[in-house]
């Protein structure tokens, strides 16, 4: 199943809304999020394991990229940290 950005946003909001502060740390309930999602989108037929995996993917994507959008390639190859460090060093040594 292909999820919309609106559905992914709902997942993030539900996941956050169902968090509780216990023993000095935040604890989040994937189960509560899943139940809320099923109540909101009750007309959709989704396999349990598929929804669980998707919730994890959406939360991980948000943590990794700061967005629920699917990651898109910028159209050019990525640059390694080593290359970035080398360019920074070269830039510091340039005297124009």
C-alpha atoms as an extended CHARMM CRD file, in Angstrom:
* protein
*
        96  EXT
         1         1  UNK       CA              0.0000000000        0.0000000000        0.0000000000  PROA      1               0.0000000000
         2         2  UNK       CA              1.1590000000        3.5180000000       -0.7630000000  PROA      2               0.0000000000
         3         3  UNK       CA              0.6310000000        5.9440000000        2.1060000000  PROA      3               0.0000000000
         4         4  UNK       CA              0.0270000000        9.6480000000        1.5240000000  PROA      4               0.0000000000
         5         5  UNK       CA              1.9560000000       12.4390000000        3.2350000000  PROA      5               0.0000000000
         6         6  UNK       CA             -1.2930000000       13.2410000000        5.0730000000  PROA      6               0.0000000000
         7         7  UNK       CA             -1.4500000000        9.6750000000        6.4400000000  PROA      7               0.0000000000
         8         8  UNK       CA              2.2260000000        9.7220000000        7.4000000000  PROA      8               0.0000000000
         9         9  UNK       CA              1.7220000000       13.0540000000        9.1700000000  PROA      9               0.0000000000
        10        10  UNK       CA             -1.2210000000       11.5730000000       11.0690000000  PROA      10              0.0000000000
        11        11  UNK       CA              1.0320000000        8.6910000000       12.1710000000  PROA      11              0.0000000000
        12        12  UNK       CA              3.6660000000       11.0950000000       13.5270000000  PROA      12              0.0000000000
        13        13  UNK       CA              1.0730000000       13.2230000000       15.3190000000  PROA      13              0.0000000000
        14        14  UNK       CA             -0.6070000000       10.1540000000       16.8290000000  PROA      14              0.0000000000
        15        15  UNK       CA              2.7180000000        8.6410000000       17.8850000000  PROA      15              0.0000000000
        16        16  UNK       CA              3.6770000000       11.8980000000       19.5930000000  PROA      16              0.0000000000
        17        17  UNK       CA              0.2370000000       12.4380000000       21.1460000000  PROA      17              0.0000000000
        18        18  UNK       CA              0.3170000000        8.9770000000       22.7400000000  PROA      18              0.0000000000
        19        19  UNK       CA              3.7160000000        9.4840000000       24.3590000000  PROA      19              0.0000000000
        20        20  UNK       CA              3.9800000000        9.4420000000       28.1500000000  PROA      20              0.0000000000
        21        21  UNK       CA              6.7320000000       10.7310000000       30.4250000000  PROA      21              0.0000000000
        22        22  UNK       CA              7.8260000000        7.8790000000       32.6810000000  PROA      22              0.0000000000
        23        23  UNK       CA             10.9020000000        7.6710000000       34.9060000000  PROA      23              0.0000000000
        24        24  UNK       CA             12.4610000000       10.8280000000       33.4710000000  PROA      24              0.0000000000
        25        25  UNK       CA             12.0840000000        9.7550000000       29.8300000000  PROA      25              0.0000000000
        26        26  UNK       CA              9.5010000000        9.7810000000       27.0540000000  PROA      26              0.0000000000
        27        27  UNK       CA              7.9080000000        6.4530000000       26.1340000000  PROA      27              0.0000000000
        28        28  UNK       CA              5.8670000000        6.1210000000       22.9440000000  PROA      28              0.0000000000
        29        29  UNK       CA              3.2330000000        3.5530000000       22.0890000000  PROA      29              0.0000000000
        30        30  UNK       CA              3.2450000000        2.0810000000       18.6170000000  PROA      30              0.0000000000
        31        31  UNK       CA              0.1560000000        0.0830000000       19.6010000000  PROA      31              0.0000000000
        32        32  UNK       CA             -1.8400000000        3.2020000000       20.5270000000  PROA      32              0.0000000000
        33        33  UNK       CA             -0.7130000000        4.8580000000       17.3000000000  PROA      33              0.0000000000
        34        34  UNK       CA             -1.8050000000        1.8170000000       15.3000000000  PROA      34              0.0000000000
        35        35  UNK       CA             -5.2240000000        1.7640000000       16.9950000000  PROA      35              0.0000000000
        36        36  UNK       CA             -5.7410000000        5.4690000000       16.3670000000  PROA      36              0.0000000000
        37        37  UNK       CA             -4.7180000000        5.0610000000       12.7210000000  PROA      37              0.0000000000
        38        38  UNK       CA             -7.1700000000        2.1840000000       12.2300000000  PROA      38              0.0000000000
        39        39  UNK       CA             -9.9780000000        4.2580000000       13.7990000000  PROA      39              0.0000000000
        40        40  UNK       CA             -9.2100000000        7.2410000000       11.5600000000  PROA      40              0.0000000000
        41        41  UNK       CA             -8.7910000000        5.2190000000        8.3490000000  PROA      41              0.0000000000
        42        42  UNK       CA            -11.2400000000        2.3970000000        9.0790000000  PROA      42              0.0000000000
        43        43  UNK       CA            -12.1810000000        2.0220000000        5.3910000000  PROA      43              0.0000000000
        44        44  UNK       CA             -8.6410000000        0.9880000000        4.4650000000  PROA      44              0.0000000000
        45        45  UNK       CA             -7.7090000000       -2.6680000000        4.5470000000  PROA      45              0.0000000000
        46        46  UNK       CA             -4.1660000000       -2.9240000000        5.8820000000  PROA      46              0.0000000000
        47        47  UNK       CA             -2.2570000000       -5.9640000000        7.1000000000  PROA      47              0.0000000000
        48        48  UNK       CA             -1.2140000000       -5.6770000000       10.7380000000  PROA      48              0.0000000000
        49        49  UNK       CA              2.4810000000       -6.3100000000       10.0840000000  PROA      49              0.0000000000
        50        50  UNK       CA              2.4800000000       -3.8880000000        7.1590000000  PROA      50              0.0000000000
        51        51  UNK       CA              1.0710000000       -1.0640000000        9.2970000000  PROA      51              0.0000000000
        52        52  UNK       CA              3.4880000000       -1.7930000000       12.1530000000  PROA      52              0.0000000000
        53        53  UNK       CA              6.4480000000       -1.7290000000        9.7760000000  PROA      53              0.0000000000
        54        54  UNK       CA              5.2200000000        1.4650000000        8.1470000000  PROA      54              0.0000000000
        55        55  UNK       CA              4.8150000000        3.2500000000       11.4930000000  PROA      55              0.0000000000
        56        56  UNK       CA              8.4180000000        2.3450000000       12.3620000000  PROA      56              0.0000000000
        57        57  UNK       CA              9.6020000000        3.4990000000        8.9250000000  PROA      57              0.0000000000
        58        58  UNK       CA              7.8050000000        6.8500000000        9.1810000000  PROA      58              0.0000000000
        59        59  UNK       CA              9.1630000000        7.5750000000       12.6620000000  PROA      59              0.0000000000
        60        60  UNK       CA             12.6960000000        6.5570000000       11.6490000000  PROA      60              0.0000000000
        61        61  UNK       CA             12.4680000000        8.7120000000        8.4990000000  PROA      61              0.0000000000
        62        62  UNK       CA             11.3260000000       11.6890000000       10.5790000000  PROA      62              0.0000000000
        63        63  UNK       CA             14.1980000000       11.2290000000       13.0290000000  PROA      63              0.0000000000
        64        64  UNK       CA             16.7320000000       10.7700000000       10.2200000000  PROA      64              0.0000000000
        65        65  UNK       CA             15.5940000000       13.5300000000        7.8430000000  PROA      65              0.0000000000
        66        66  UNK       CA             13.2380000000       15.7710000000        9.8100000000  PROA      66              0.0000000000
        67        67  UNK       CA             10.4710000000       15.0690000000        7.3000000000  PROA      67              0.0000000000
        68        68  UNK       CA              7.7660000000       12.4920000000        6.6140000000  PROA      68              0.0000000000
        69        69  UNK       CA              8.2840000000       12.8750000000        2.8590000000  PROA      69              0.0000000000
        70        70  UNK       CA              9.9630000000        9.9990000000        1.1040000000  PROA      70              0.0000000000
        71        71  UNK       CA             13.6290000000       10.6780000000        0.6500000000  PROA      71              0.0000000000
        72        72  UNK       CA             14.3730000000       11.9950000000       -2.7900000000  PROA      72              0.0000000000
        73        73  UNK       CA             17.7320000000       11.9690000000       -4.4910000000  PROA      73              0.0000000000
        74        74  UNK       CA             19.0750000000       15.4200000000       -5.3300000000  PROA      74              0.0000000000
        75        75  UNK       CA             20.0750000000       14.0430000000       -8.7440000000  PROA      75              0.0000000000
        76        76  UNK       CA             23.7670000000       14.0010000000       -8.0570000000  PROA      76              0.0000000000
        77        77  UNK       CA             25.9980000000       11.5960000000       -6.1670000000  PROA      77              0.0000000000
        78        78  UNK       CA             26.4450000000       12.2000000000       -2.4650000000  PROA      78              0.0000000000
        79        79  UNK       CA             29.7150000000       13.5780000000       -1.1660000000  PROA      79              0.0000000000
        80        80  UNK       CA             31.5760000000       11.7300000000        1.5770000000  PROA      80              0.0000000000
        81        81  UNK       CA             32.5210000000       13.3990000000        4.8590000000  PROA      81              0.0000000000
        82        82  UNK       CA             36.1780000000       12.9940000000        3.8780000000  PROA      82              0.0000000000
        83        83  UNK       CA             35.6740000000       15.0430000000        0.7140000000  PROA      83              0.0000000000
        84        84  UNK       CA             33.7940000000       17.7300000000        2.6750000000  PROA      84              0.0000000000
        85        85  UNK       CA             36.6200000000       17.9080000000        5.2350000000  PROA      85              0.0000000000
        86        86  UNK       CA             39.2250000000       18.1360000000        2.4580000000  PROA      86              0.0000000000
        87        87  UNK       CA             37.3270000000       20.9770000000        0.7690000000  PROA      87              0.0000000000
        88        88  UNK       CA             36.9960000000       22.8510000000        4.0570000000  PROA      88              0.0000000000
        89        89  UNK       CA             40.7380000000       22.5470000000        4.6640000000  PROA      89              0.0000000000
        90        90  UNK       CA             41.4880000000       23.7470000000        1.1420000000  PROA      90              0.0000000000
        91        91  UNK       CA             39.1000000000       26.6740000000        1.5920000000  PROA      91              0.0000000000
        92        92  UNK       CA             40.9010000000       27.7770000000        4.7450000000  PROA      92              0.0000000000
        93        93  UNK       CA             44.2410000000       27.7590000000        2.9190000000  PROA      93              0.0000000000
        94        94  UNK       CA             43.0030000000       29.8690000000       -0.0100000000  PROA      94              0.0000000000
        95        95  UNK       CA             44.1470000000       33.4660000000        0.1020000000  PROA      95              0.0000000000
        96        96  UNK       CA             42.3750000000       35.6000000000       -2.4580000000  PROA      96              0.0000000000
